[in-house]
């Protein structure tokens, strides 16, 4: 069963950044980097249900919307796109837009796309490090400048743009109007503590997102009975004998992975299909990790090189 150090695809965007430190050593000085996409290292593996990425913004992204599963199926796509953002860093005054200030009829939404007034109707709100924002399919949204975030989403690139700040890219008026729930975002449940080491940030049918905070030099077992992504956001650890640090991701499915937190401890985001947290997902192992029965099953994993897109 797979335990993989995820490969990274570098995606250049006009709204990206030049310096990705500490998340990546990629040099964006020649062509700004907007996204790091984490992918299965095994290119022959079936597609994952979830997509994990990091986004870096120096300018606002387009105002957009994603379809739900039903609308995606109606236009020939395998699934829709519900996503969630975990804010890793945010400059003072950074904002995200989620939902609209008021309900719009389809006719009003169409007119707002055509005359650009949609830019003044989205509900911008301040954001800071540690925020979690779930963006259900059909929610009109945007990400502002000065933000680094981790995005967990259904594996889909279906995006319909409503406004793009004058950039020469196509708007998708008809599909955007059809896919949108054009109104305010409904209240969301906040994070909840599962154990001393685990916090459930979001738990919805499409995925569960947890933050784990492991003390220095502690040993743990990750019991991944389904597709599970691990993104290190602070500190370092050995995960199934692979050295990992900030910005590294692992993919685990149908297997048990040992986690040995480093001298400064380790914090990570963990994402897997929902709807509910798996209470047996993470267990402190104590002496179990050092027994010959356990260490004999661990294997050293090479760290894949980054796959660079549109970069010479």
PDB file of C-alpha atoms in Angstrom:
ATOM      1  CA  UNK A   1       0.000   0.000   0.000  1.00  0.00           C
ATOM      2  CA  UNK A   2       1.322   3.491  -0.856  1.00  0.00           C
ATOM      3  CA  UNK A   3       3.249   5.758   1.467  1.00  0.00           C
ATOM      4  CA  UNK A   4       4.693   8.421  -0.828  1.00  0.00           C
ATOM      5  CA  UNK A   5       6.616  11.658  -0.498  1.00  0.00           C
ATOM      6  CA  UNK A   6       4.419  13.790  -2.774  1.00  0.00           C
ATOM      7  CA  UNK A   7       5.801  15.290  -5.956  1.00  0.00           C
ATOM      8  CA  UNK A   8       5.367  19.041  -6.412  1.00  0.00           C
ATOM      9  CA  UNK A   9       4.192  20.805  -9.550  1.00  0.00           C
ATOM     10  CA  UNK A  10       5.126  24.484  -9.793  1.00  0.00           C
ATOM     11  CA  UNK A  11       2.478  26.646 -11.453  1.00  0.00           C
ATOM     12  CA  UNK A  12       3.303  30.186 -12.579  1.00  0.00           C
ATOM     13  CA  UNK A  13       0.591  32.829 -12.246  1.00  0.00           C
ATOM     14  CA  UNK A  14       0.527  36.602 -12.900  1.00  0.00           C
ATOM     15  CA  UNK A  15      -0.701  37.146  -9.334  1.00  0.00           C
ATOM     16  CA  UNK A  16       2.019  34.940  -7.807  1.00  0.00           C
ATOM     17  CA  UNK A  17       5.176  35.752  -5.841  1.00  0.00           C
ATOM     18  CA  UNK A  18       8.924  35.559  -6.341  1.00  0.00           C
ATOM     19  CA  UNK A  19       9.978  34.329  -2.888  1.00  0.00           C
ATOM     20  CA  UNK A  20       8.384  31.110  -1.624  1.00  0.00           C
ATOM     21  CA  UNK A  21      10.475  30.795   1.537  1.00  0.00           C
ATOM     22  CA  UNK A  22      10.022  28.844   3.816  1.00  0.00           C
ATOM     23  CA  UNK A  23       7.580  26.703   1.868  1.00  0.00           C
ATOM     24  CA  UNK A  24       9.796  25.943  -1.116  1.00  0.00           C
ATOM     25  CA  UNK A  25      13.283  26.563  -2.482  1.00  0.00           C
ATOM     26  CA  UNK A  26      11.807  27.250  -5.921  1.00  0.00           C
ATOM     27  CA  UNK A  27      13.167  30.468  -7.440  1.00  0.00           C
ATOM     28  CA  UNK A  28      10.301  32.605  -8.698  1.00  0.00           C
ATOM     29  CA  UNK A  29      12.411  35.652  -9.517  1.00  0.00           C
ATOM     30  CA  UNK A  30      12.114  35.109 -13.263  1.00  0.00           C
ATOM     31  CA  UNK A  31       8.453  34.096 -13.362  1.00  0.00           C
ATOM     32  CA  UNK A  32       6.132  34.530 -10.387  1.00  0.00           C
ATOM     33  CA  UNK A  33       4.844  31.331  -8.767  1.00  0.00           C
ATOM     34  CA  UNK A  34       1.194  31.210  -7.778  1.00  0.00           C
ATOM     35  CA  UNK A  35       0.679  27.581  -6.829  1.00  0.00           C
ATOM     36  CA  UNK A  36       2.478  24.481  -5.655  1.00  0.00           C
ATOM     37  CA  UNK A  37       0.371  21.421  -6.466  1.00  0.00           C
ATOM     38  CA  UNK A  38       1.054  18.211  -4.570  1.00  0.00           C
ATOM     39  CA  UNK A  39       0.630  15.054  -6.618  1.00  0.00           C
ATOM     40  CA  UNK A  40       0.974  11.321  -6.222  1.00  0.00           C
ATOM     41  CA  UNK A  41       4.585  10.313  -6.806  1.00  0.00           C
ATOM     42  CA  UNK A  42       3.281   7.183  -8.557  1.00  0.00           C
ATOM     43  CA  UNK A  43       2.153   8.530 -11.930  1.00  0.00           C
ATOM     44  CA  UNK A  44       0.380   5.232 -12.737  1.00  0.00           C
ATOM     45  CA  UNK A  45      -1.826   5.449  -9.629  1.00  0.00           C
ATOM     46  CA  UNK A  46      -5.540   6.235 -10.009  1.00  0.00           C
ATOM     47  CA  UNK A  47      -6.461   9.895  -9.475  1.00  0.00           C
ATOM     48  CA  UNK A  48      -6.799  10.967  -5.870  1.00  0.00           C
ATOM     49  CA  UNK A  49     -10.183  12.164  -4.617  1.00  0.00           C
ATOM     50  CA  UNK A  50      -8.612  15.262  -3.053  1.00  0.00           C
ATOM     51  CA  UNK A  51      -6.195  17.874  -4.330  1.00  0.00           C
ATOM     52  CA  UNK A  52      -3.758  19.650  -2.016  1.00  0.00           C
ATOM     53  CA  UNK A  53      -1.993  22.856  -3.014  1.00  0.00           C
ATOM     54  CA  UNK A  54      -0.305  25.965  -1.654  1.00  0.00           C
ATOM     55  CA  UNK A  55      -1.289  29.381  -3.032  1.00  0.00           C
ATOM     56  CA  UNK A  56       0.855  32.527  -2.919  1.00  0.00           C
ATOM     57  CA  UNK A  57      -0.744  35.873  -3.808  1.00  0.00           C
ATOM     58  CA  UNK A  58       0.779  39.263  -4.551  1.00  0.00           C
ATOM     59  CA  UNK A  59      -2.427  40.480  -6.250  1.00  0.00           C
ATOM     60  CA  UNK A  60      -6.108  39.565  -5.857  1.00  0.00           C
ATOM     61  CA  UNK A  61      -7.269  36.463  -7.687  1.00  0.00           C
ATOM     62  CA  UNK A  62     -10.306  36.555  -9.947  1.00  0.00           C
ATOM     63  CA  UNK A  63     -13.800  36.520  -8.473  1.00  0.00           C
ATOM     64  CA  UNK A  64     -15.004  33.023  -9.291  1.00  0.00           C
ATOM     65  CA  UNK A  65     -17.309  30.150  -8.502  1.00  0.00           C
ATOM     66  CA  UNK A  66     -17.062  26.355  -8.730  1.00  0.00           C
ATOM     67  CA  UNK A  67     -19.865  23.954  -9.667  1.00  0.00           C
ATOM     68  CA  UNK A  68     -21.373  21.388  -7.335  1.00  0.00           C
ATOM     69  CA  UNK A  69     -21.425  17.716  -8.284  1.00  0.00           C
ATOM     70  CA  UNK A  70     -24.858  17.869  -9.911  1.00  0.00           C
ATOM     71  CA  UNK A  71     -24.023  20.808 -12.174  1.00  0.00           C
ATOM     72  CA  UNK A  72     -20.613  19.353 -12.980  1.00  0.00           C
ATOM     73  CA  UNK A  73     -22.250  16.113 -14.101  1.00  0.00           C
ATOM     74  CA  UNK A  74     -24.713  18.050 -16.256  1.00  0.00           C
ATOM     75  CA  UNK A  75     -21.830  19.549 -18.276  1.00  0.00           C
ATOM     76  CA  UNK A  76     -19.844  16.341 -18.537  1.00  0.00           C
ATOM     77  CA  UNK A  77     -17.426  16.768 -15.627  1.00  0.00           C
ATOM     78  CA  UNK A  78     -16.762  13.934 -13.147  1.00  0.00           C
ATOM     79  CA  UNK A  79     -17.389  16.011 -10.020  1.00  0.00           C
ATOM     80  CA  UNK A  80     -17.731  19.508  -8.653  1.00  0.00           C
ATOM     81  CA  UNK A  81     -15.379  21.482  -6.466  1.00  0.00           C
ATOM     82  CA  UNK A  82     -15.876  22.275  -2.815  1.00  0.00           C
ATOM     83  CA  UNK A  83     -12.701  23.605  -1.227  1.00  0.00           C
ATOM     84  CA  UNK A  84     -11.280  24.907   2.036  1.00  0.00           C
ATOM     85  CA  UNK A  85      -8.470  27.349   2.828  1.00  0.00           C
ATOM     86  CA  UNK A  86      -6.130  27.274   5.811  1.00  0.00           C
ATOM     87  CA  UNK A  87      -4.334  30.601   6.117  1.00  0.00           C
ATOM     88  CA  UNK A  88      -0.604  30.002   6.626  1.00  0.00           C
ATOM     89  CA  UNK A  89       0.354  33.677   6.587  1.00  0.00           C
ATOM     90  CA  UNK A  90      -1.367  36.965   5.839  1.00  0.00           C
ATOM     91  CA  UNK A  91       0.022  40.476   5.586  1.00  0.00           C
ATOM     92  CA  UNK A  92      -1.710  43.225   7.586  1.00  0.00           C
ATOM     93  CA  UNK A  93      -4.994  44.117   5.907  1.00  0.00           C
ATOM     94  CA  UNK A  94      -5.172  40.890   3.865  1.00  0.00           C
ATOM     95  CA  UNK A  95      -8.692  39.846   2.903  1.00  0.00           C
ATOM     96  CA  UNK A  96     -10.674  37.026   1.375  1.00  0.00           C
ATOM     97  CA  UNK A  97     -14.148  37.238  -0.148  1.00  0.00           C
ATOM     98  CA  UNK A  98     -16.630  34.447   0.523  1.00  0.00           C
ATOM     99  CA  UNK A  99     -20.234  34.847  -0.588  1.00  0.00           C
ATOM    100  CA  UNK A 100     -22.120  38.035  -1.418  1.00  0.00           C
ATOM    101  CA  UNK A 101     -23.355  40.869   0.758  1.00  0.00           C
ATOM    102  CA  UNK A 102     -26.945  40.188  -0.281  1.00  0.00           C
ATOM    103  CA  UNK A 103     -28.979  37.767  -2.348  1.00  0.00           C
ATOM    104  CA  UNK A 104     -29.102  38.363  -6.099  1.00  0.00           C
ATOM    105  CA  UNK A 105     -31.507  36.996  -8.642  1.00  0.00           C
ATOM    106  CA  UNK A 106     -29.975  35.289 -11.664  1.00  0.00           C
ATOM    107  CA  UNK A 107     -30.796  38.390 -13.722  1.00  0.00           C
ATOM    108  CA  UNK A 108     -29.103  40.680 -11.182  1.00  0.00           C
ATOM    109  CA  UNK A 109     -26.041  38.440 -11.035  1.00  0.00           C
ATOM    110  CA  UNK A 110     -25.761  38.403 -14.826  1.00  0.00           C
ATOM    111  CA  UNK A 111     -25.961  42.196 -14.952  1.00  0.00           C
ATOM    112  CA  UNK A 112     -23.350  42.512 -12.184  1.00  0.00           C
ATOM    113  CA  UNK A 113     -20.946  40.301 -14.154  1.00  0.00           C
ATOM    114  CA  UNK A 114     -21.463  42.325 -17.322  1.00  0.00           C
ATOM    115  CA  UNK A 115     -20.904  45.758 -15.758  1.00  0.00           C
ATOM    116  CA  UNK A 116     -18.252  44.666 -13.239  1.00  0.00           C
ATOM    117  CA  UNK A 117     -20.285  45.699 -10.202  1.00  0.00           C
ATOM    118  CA  UNK A 118     -19.920  42.164  -8.828  1.00  0.00           C
ATOM    119  CA  UNK A 119     -16.559  43.379  -7.465  1.00  0.00           C
ATOM    120  CA  UNK A 120     -18.444  45.557  -4.977  1.00  0.00           C
ATOM    121  CA  UNK A 121     -20.991  42.911  -4.036  1.00  0.00           C
ATOM    122  CA  UNK A 122     -18.694  40.172  -2.760  1.00  0.00           C
ATOM    123  CA  UNK A 123     -18.295  39.964   1.016  1.00  0.00           C
ATOM    124  CA  UNK A 124     -14.664  40.806   1.748  1.00  0.00           C
ATOM    125  CA  UNK A 125     -13.431  39.992   5.244  1.00  0.00           C
ATOM    126  CA  UNK A 126     -10.087  40.301   7.022  1.00  0.00           C
ATOM    127  CA  UNK A 127      -8.077  37.136   7.496  1.00  0.00           C
ATOM    128  CA  UNK A 128      -5.131  36.147   9.654  1.00  0.00           C
ATOM    129  CA  UNK A 129      -2.807  33.202  10.154  1.00  0.00           C
ATOM    130  CA  UNK A 130      -4.635  30.111  11.379  1.00  0.00           C
ATOM    131  CA  UNK A 131      -8.046  30.917   9.868  1.00  0.00           C
ATOM    132  CA  UNK A 132      -9.952  28.074   8.218  1.00  0.00           C
ATOM    133  CA  UNK A 133     -12.533  28.949   5.548  1.00  0.00           C
ATOM    134  CA  UNK A 134     -14.722  26.337   3.869  1.00  0.00           C
ATOM    135  CA  UNK A 135     -15.944  27.386   0.422  1.00  0.00           C
ATOM    136  CA  UNK A 136     -18.877  25.186  -0.616  1.00  0.00           C
ATOM    137  CA  UNK A 137     -19.430  24.641  -4.327  1.00  0.00           C
ATOM    138  CA  UNK A 138     -21.641  27.402  -5.711  1.00  0.00           C
ATOM    139  CA  UNK A 139     -20.192  30.068  -3.387  1.00  0.00           C
ATOM    140  CA  UNK A 140     -18.869  33.167  -5.165  1.00  0.00           C
ATOM    141  CA  UNK A 141     -15.420  33.880  -3.736  1.00  0.00           C
ATOM    142  CA  UNK A 142     -11.998  35.458  -4.201  1.00  0.00           C
ATOM    143  CA  UNK A 143      -8.601  35.511  -2.495  1.00  0.00           C
ATOM    144  CA  UNK A 144      -6.903  38.832  -1.897  1.00  0.00           C
ATOM    145  CA  UNK A 145      -3.238  39.854  -2.038  1.00  0.00           C
ATOM    146  CA  UNK A 146      -0.570  39.124   0.557  1.00  0.00           C
ATOM    147  CA  UNK A 147      -1.710  35.638   1.525  1.00  0.00           C
ATOM    148  CA  UNK A 148      -0.150  32.189   1.671  1.00  0.00           C
ATOM    149  CA  UNK A 149      -2.716  29.453   2.138  1.00  0.00           C
ATOM    150  CA  UNK A 150      -3.115  25.708   1.941  1.00  0.00           C
ATOM    151  CA  UNK A 151      -6.082  24.648  -0.161  1.00  0.00           C
ATOM    152  CA  UNK A 152      -7.766  21.260   0.129  1.00  0.00           C
ATOM    153  CA  UNK A 153     -10.419  20.557  -2.474  1.00  0.00           C
ATOM    154  CA  UNK A 154     -12.275  17.993  -4.490  1.00  0.00           C
ATOM    155  CA  UNK A 155     -10.010  16.960  -7.323  1.00  0.00           C
ATOM    156  CA  UNK A 156     -11.303  19.296 -10.027  1.00  0.00           C
ATOM    157  CA  UNK A 157     -10.135  22.362 -11.938  1.00  0.00           C
ATOM    158  CA  UNK A 158     -13.652  23.535 -12.844  1.00  0.00           C
ATOM    159  CA  UNK A 159     -13.619  27.303 -12.305  1.00  0.00           C
ATOM    160  CA  UNK A 160     -15.994  29.924 -13.701  1.00  0.00           C
ATOM    161  CA  UNK A 161     -14.725  33.522 -13.569  1.00  0.00           C
ATOM    162  CA  UNK A 162     -17.074  36.441 -12.915  1.00  0.00           C
ATOM    163  CA  UNK A 163     -14.529  39.285 -12.680  1.00  0.00           C
ATOM    164  CA  UNK A 164     -10.793  39.430 -13.338  1.00  0.00           C
ATOM    165  CA  UNK A 165      -9.568  42.984 -12.660  1.00  0.00           C
ATOM    166  CA  UNK A 166      -9.034  43.738 -16.346  1.00  0.00           C
ATOM    167  CA  UNK A 167      -6.789  40.747 -17.025  1.00  0.00           C
ATOM    168  CA  UNK A 168      -7.227  39.455 -20.585  1.00  0.00           C
ATOM    169  CA  UNK A 169      -8.920  36.194 -19.616  1.00  0.00           C
ATOM    170  CA  UNK A 170     -12.349  34.875 -20.492  1.00  0.00           C
ATOM    171  CA  UNK A 171     -15.284  35.345 -18.141  1.00  0.00           C
ATOM    172  CA  UNK A 172     -17.800  32.515 -17.912  1.00  0.00           C
ATOM    173  CA  UNK A 173     -21.093  34.336 -17.504  1.00  0.00           C
ATOM    174  CA  UNK A 174     -23.557  31.569 -18.371  1.00  0.00           C
ATOM    175  CA  UNK A 175     -21.921  28.814 -16.330  1.00  0.00           C
ATOM    176  CA  UNK A 176     -21.194  31.188 -13.440  1.00  0.00           C
ATOM    177  CA  UNK A 177     -24.832  32.236 -13.205  1.00  0.00           C
ATOM    178  CA  UNK A 178     -26.030  28.638 -13.462  1.00  0.00           C
ATOM    179  CA  UNK A 179     -23.565  27.336 -10.857  1.00  0.00           C
ATOM    180  CA  UNK A 180     -23.842  30.136  -8.282  1.00  0.00           C
ATOM    181  CA  UNK A 181     -25.755  30.272  -5.039  1.00  0.00           C
ATOM    182  CA  UNK A 182     -25.754  34.046  -5.279  1.00  0.00           C
ATOM    183  CA  UNK A 183     -26.044  35.130  -1.685  1.00  0.00           C
ATOM    184  CA  UNK A 184     -24.262  35.344   1.670  1.00  0.00           C
ATOM    185  CA  UNK A 185     -22.311  32.386   3.006  1.00  0.00           C
ATOM    186  CA  UNK A 186     -24.108  30.440   5.701  1.00  0.00           C
ATOM    187  CA  UNK A 187     -22.513  30.291   9.155  1.00  0.00           C
ATOM    188  CA  UNK A 188     -19.900  27.573   9.528  1.00  0.00           C
ATOM    189  CA  UNK A 189     -18.950  25.409  12.482  1.00  0.00           C
ATOM    190  CA  UNK A 190     -15.658  26.323  14.082  1.00  0.00           C
ATOM    191  CA  UNK A 191     -12.691  24.057  14.833  1.00  0.00           C
ATOM    192  CA  UNK A 192     -13.058  21.508  17.622  1.00  0.00           C
ATOM    193  CA  UNK A 193     -10.436  19.739  19.692  1.00  0.00           C
ATOM    194  CA  UNK A 194     -10.399  15.965  19.247  1.00  0.00           C
ATOM    195  CA  UNK A 195      -7.413  15.135  21.443  1.00  0.00           C
ATOM    196  CA  UNK A 196      -4.495  17.048  22.926  1.00  0.00           C
ATOM    197  CA  UNK A 197      -2.684  16.630  19.601  1.00  0.00           C
ATOM    198  CA  UNK A 198      -5.588  16.848  17.142  1.00  0.00           C
ATOM    199  CA  UNK A 199      -7.972  19.637  16.128  1.00  0.00           C
ATOM    200  CA  UNK A 200     -10.702  19.114  13.536  1.00  0.00           C
ATOM    201  CA  UNK A 201     -10.700  22.272  11.431  1.00  0.00           C
ATOM    202  CA  UNK A 202     -13.451  21.189   9.035  1.00  0.00           C
ATOM    203  CA  UNK A 203     -15.560  18.059   8.689  1.00  0.00           C
ATOM    204  CA  UNK A 204     -17.902  17.938   5.679  1.00  0.00           C
ATOM    205  CA  UNK A 205     -19.018  15.155   3.323  1.00  0.00           C
ATOM    206  CA  UNK A 206     -16.230  15.817   0.820  1.00  0.00           C
ATOM    207  CA  UNK A 207     -13.317  15.943   3.262  1.00  0.00           C
ATOM    208  CA  UNK A 208     -12.064  16.292   6.804  1.00  0.00           C
ATOM    209  CA  UNK A 209      -9.177  18.643   7.615  1.00  0.00           C
ATOM    210  CA  UNK A 210      -7.277  18.331  10.861  1.00  0.00           C
ATOM    211  CA  UNK A 211      -4.346  20.153  12.382  1.00  0.00           C
ATOM    212  CA  UNK A 212      -2.021  17.992  14.438  1.00  0.00           C
ATOM    213  CA  UNK A 213       0.532  19.428  16.886  1.00  0.00           C
ATOM    214  CA  UNK A 214       3.065  16.861  18.049  1.00  0.00           C
ATOM    215  CA  UNK A 215       5.494  17.518  20.933  1.00  0.00           C
ATOM    216  CA  UNK A 216       9.229  17.409  20.419  1.00  0.00           C
ATOM    217  CA  UNK A 217      10.738  13.946  19.970  1.00  0.00           C
ATOM    218  CA  UNK A 218       7.387  12.191  20.318  1.00  0.00           C
ATOM    219  CA  UNK A 219       6.464   9.051  18.346  1.00  0.00           C
ATOM    220  CA  UNK A 220       3.119   8.384  16.706  1.00  0.00           C
ATOM    221  CA  UNK A 221       1.333   5.984  14.374  1.00  0.00           C
ATOM    222  CA  UNK A 222      -0.846   7.312  11.536  1.00  0.00           C
ATOM    223  CA  UNK A 223      -3.527   4.753  10.666  1.00  0.00           C
ATOM    224  CA  UNK A 224      -4.587   5.720   7.150  1.00  0.00           C
ATOM    225  CA  UNK A 225      -7.326   3.351   6.024  1.00  0.00           C
ATOM    226  CA  UNK A 226      -8.220   5.736   3.185  1.00  0.00           C
ATOM    227  CA  UNK A 227      -6.548   8.407   1.077  1.00  0.00           C
ATOM    228  CA  UNK A 228      -4.727  10.716   3.489  1.00  0.00           C
ATOM    229  CA  UNK A 229      -2.594  13.799   2.787  1.00  0.00           C
ATOM    230  CA  UNK A 230      -0.147  15.212   5.347  1.00  0.00           C
ATOM    231  CA  UNK A 231       1.338  18.706   4.912  1.00  0.00           C
ATOM    232  CA  UNK A 232       4.037  19.835   7.346  1.00  0.00           C
ATOM    233  CA  UNK A 233       3.463  23.476   8.354  1.00  0.00           C
ATOM    234  CA  UNK A 234       5.797  23.869  11.334  1.00  0.00           C
ATOM    235  CA  UNK A 235       8.826  21.988  12.617  1.00  0.00           C
ATOM    236  CA  UNK A 236       9.977  18.705  11.126  1.00  0.00           C
ATOM    237  CA  UNK A 237       9.521  14.968  11.445  1.00  0.00           C
ATOM    238  CA  UNK A 238      10.399  11.606  10.003  1.00  0.00           C
ATOM    239  CA  UNK A 239       7.300  10.094   8.443  1.00  0.00           C
ATOM    240  CA  UNK A 240       7.789   6.424   7.584  1.00  0.00           C
ATOM    241  CA  UNK A 241      11.546   7.113   7.673  1.00  0.00           C
ATOM    242  CA  UNK A 242      11.264   9.987   5.161  1.00  0.00           C
ATOM    243  CA  UNK A 243      12.647  13.275   6.467  1.00  0.00           C
ATOM    244  CA  UNK A 244      10.055  16.024   6.167  1.00  0.00           C
ATOM    245  CA  UNK A 245      10.077  19.722   7.002  1.00  0.00           C
ATOM    246  CA  UNK A 246       7.942  22.799   6.347  1.00  0.00           C
ATOM    247  CA  UNK A 247       6.293  22.610   2.926  1.00  0.00           C
ATOM    248  CA  UNK A 248       6.674  18.853   2.467  1.00  0.00           C
ATOM    249  CA  UNK A 249       3.650  16.634   1.853  1.00  0.00           C
ATOM    250  CA  UNK A 250       3.082  12.895   2.176  1.00  0.00           C
ATOM    251  CA  UNK A 251       0.398  10.668   0.683  1.00  0.00           C
ATOM    252  CA  UNK A 252      -0.660   7.601   2.674  1.00  0.00           C
ATOM    253  CA  UNK A 253      -3.434   5.123   1.856  1.00  0.00           C
ATOM    254  CA  UNK A 254      -4.333   1.763   3.341  1.00  0.00           C
ATOM    255  CA  UNK A 255      -1.241   1.662   5.531  1.00  0.00           C
ATOM    256  CA  UNK A 256       0.283   2.615   8.885  1.00  0.00           C
ATOM    257  CA  UNK A 257       2.969   5.277   8.897  1.00  0.00           C
ATOM    258  CA  UNK A 258       5.246   6.019  11.808  1.00  0.00           C
ATOM    259  CA  UNK A 259       5.756   9.689  12.695  1.00  0.00           C
ATOM    260  CA  UNK A 260       8.736  10.787  14.781  1.00  0.00           C
ATOM    261  CA  UNK A 261       8.529  14.498  15.603  1.00  0.00           C
ATOM    262  CA  UNK A 262      11.764  16.468  15.526  1.00  0.00           C
ATOM    263  CA  UNK A 263      13.533  18.405  18.268  1.00  0.00           C
ATOM    264  CA  UNK A 264      11.154  21.366  17.861  1.00  0.00           C
ATOM    265  CA  UNK A 265       8.049  19.248  17.439  1.00  0.00           C
ATOM    266  CA  UNK A 266       5.930  19.133  14.296  1.00  0.00           C
ATOM    267  CA  UNK A 267       2.618  20.619  13.207  1.00  0.00           C
ATOM    268  CA  UNK A 268       0.821  19.437  10.094  1.00  0.00           C
ATOM    269  CA  UNK A 269      -2.453  19.581   8.236  1.00  0.00           C
ATOM    270  CA  UNK A 270      -4.059  16.217   7.527  1.00  0.00           C
ATOM    271  CA  UNK A 271      -6.838  15.829   4.955  1.00  0.00           C
ATOM    272  CA  UNK A 272      -8.895  12.781   4.029  1.00  0.00           C
ATOM    273  CA  UNK A 273     -12.379  12.023   2.622  1.00  0.00           C
ATOM    274  CA  UNK A 274     -15.265  12.846   4.992  1.00  0.00           C
ATOM    275  CA  UNK A 275     -17.705  13.205   6.452  1.00  0.00           C
ATOM    276  CA  UNK A 276     -16.437  12.583   9.979  1.00  0.00           C
ATOM    277  CA  UNK A 277     -13.079  12.595  11.769  1.00  0.00           C
ATOM    278  CA  UNK A 278     -11.498   9.163  12.179  1.00  0.00           C
ATOM    279  CA  UNK A 279     -10.854   8.822  15.883  1.00  0.00           C
ATOM    280  CA  UNK A 280      -8.257   6.060  15.408  1.00  0.00           C
ATOM    281  CA  UNK A 281      -6.310   8.073  12.820  1.00  0.00           C
ATOM    282  CA  UNK A 282      -3.434   9.091  15.091  1.00  0.00           C
ATOM    283  CA  UNK A 283      -2.127   7.196  18.093  1.00  0.00           C
ATOM    284  CA  UNK A 284       0.864   7.891  20.285  1.00  0.00           C
ATOM    285  CA  UNK A 285       3.191   4.927  19.989  1.00  0.00           C
ATOM    286  CA  UNK A 286       5.658   5.352  22.854  1.00  0.00           C
ATOM    287  CA  UNK A 287       8.084   2.445  22.803  1.00  0.00           C
ATOM    288  CA  UNK A 288       6.164   0.730  19.998  1.00  0.00           C
ATOM    289  CA  UNK A 289       7.978   2.732  17.315  1.00  0.00           C
ATOM    290  CA  UNK A 290      11.411   1.483  18.423  1.00  0.00           C
ATOM    291  CA  UNK A 291      10.549  -2.196  18.521  1.00  0.00           C
ATOM    292  CA  UNK A 292      12.047  -4.402  15.841  1.00  0.00           C
ATOM    293  CA  UNK A 293       8.600  -5.527  14.766  1.00  0.00           C
ATOM    294  CA  UNK A 294       7.693  -1.971  13.802  1.00  0.00           C
ATOM    295  CA  UNK A 295      10.975  -0.636  12.463  1.00  0.00           C
ATOM    296  CA  UNK A 296      11.381  -3.623  10.177  1.00  0.00           C
ATOM    297  CA  UNK A 297       8.367  -2.493   8.185  1.00  0.00           C
ATOM    298  CA  UNK A 298       9.556   1.087   7.723  1.00  0.00           C
ATOM    299  CA  UNK A 299      11.274   2.076   4.509  1.00  0.00           C
ATOM    300  CA  UNK A 300      13.301   5.050   3.391  1.00  0.00           C
ATOM    301  CA  UNK A 301      11.519   7.213   0.848  1.00  0.00           C
ATOM    302  CA  UNK A 302      13.310   9.529  -1.565  1.00  0.00           C
ATOM    303  CA  UNK A 303      12.043  13.086  -1.791  1.00  0.00           C
ATOM    304  CA  UNK A 304      10.714  13.720  -5.337  1.00  0.00           C
ATOM    305  CA  UNK A 305      12.056  16.711  -7.191  1.00  0.00           C
ATOM    306  CA  UNK A 306       9.719  19.523  -8.062  1.00  0.00           C
ATOM    307  CA  UNK A 307       8.074  19.412 -11.466  1.00  0.00           C
ATOM    308  CA  UNK A 308       8.358  22.875 -12.960  1.00  0.00           C
ATOM    309  CA  UNK A 309       5.695  24.253 -15.294  1.00  0.00           C
ATOM    310  CA  UNK A 310       6.495  26.965 -17.841  1.00  0.00           C
ATOM    311  CA  UNK A 311       9.934  27.666 -16.424  1.00  0.00           C
ATOM    312  CA  UNK A 312      13.180  27.551 -18.363  1.00  0.00           C
TER     313      UNK A 312
END
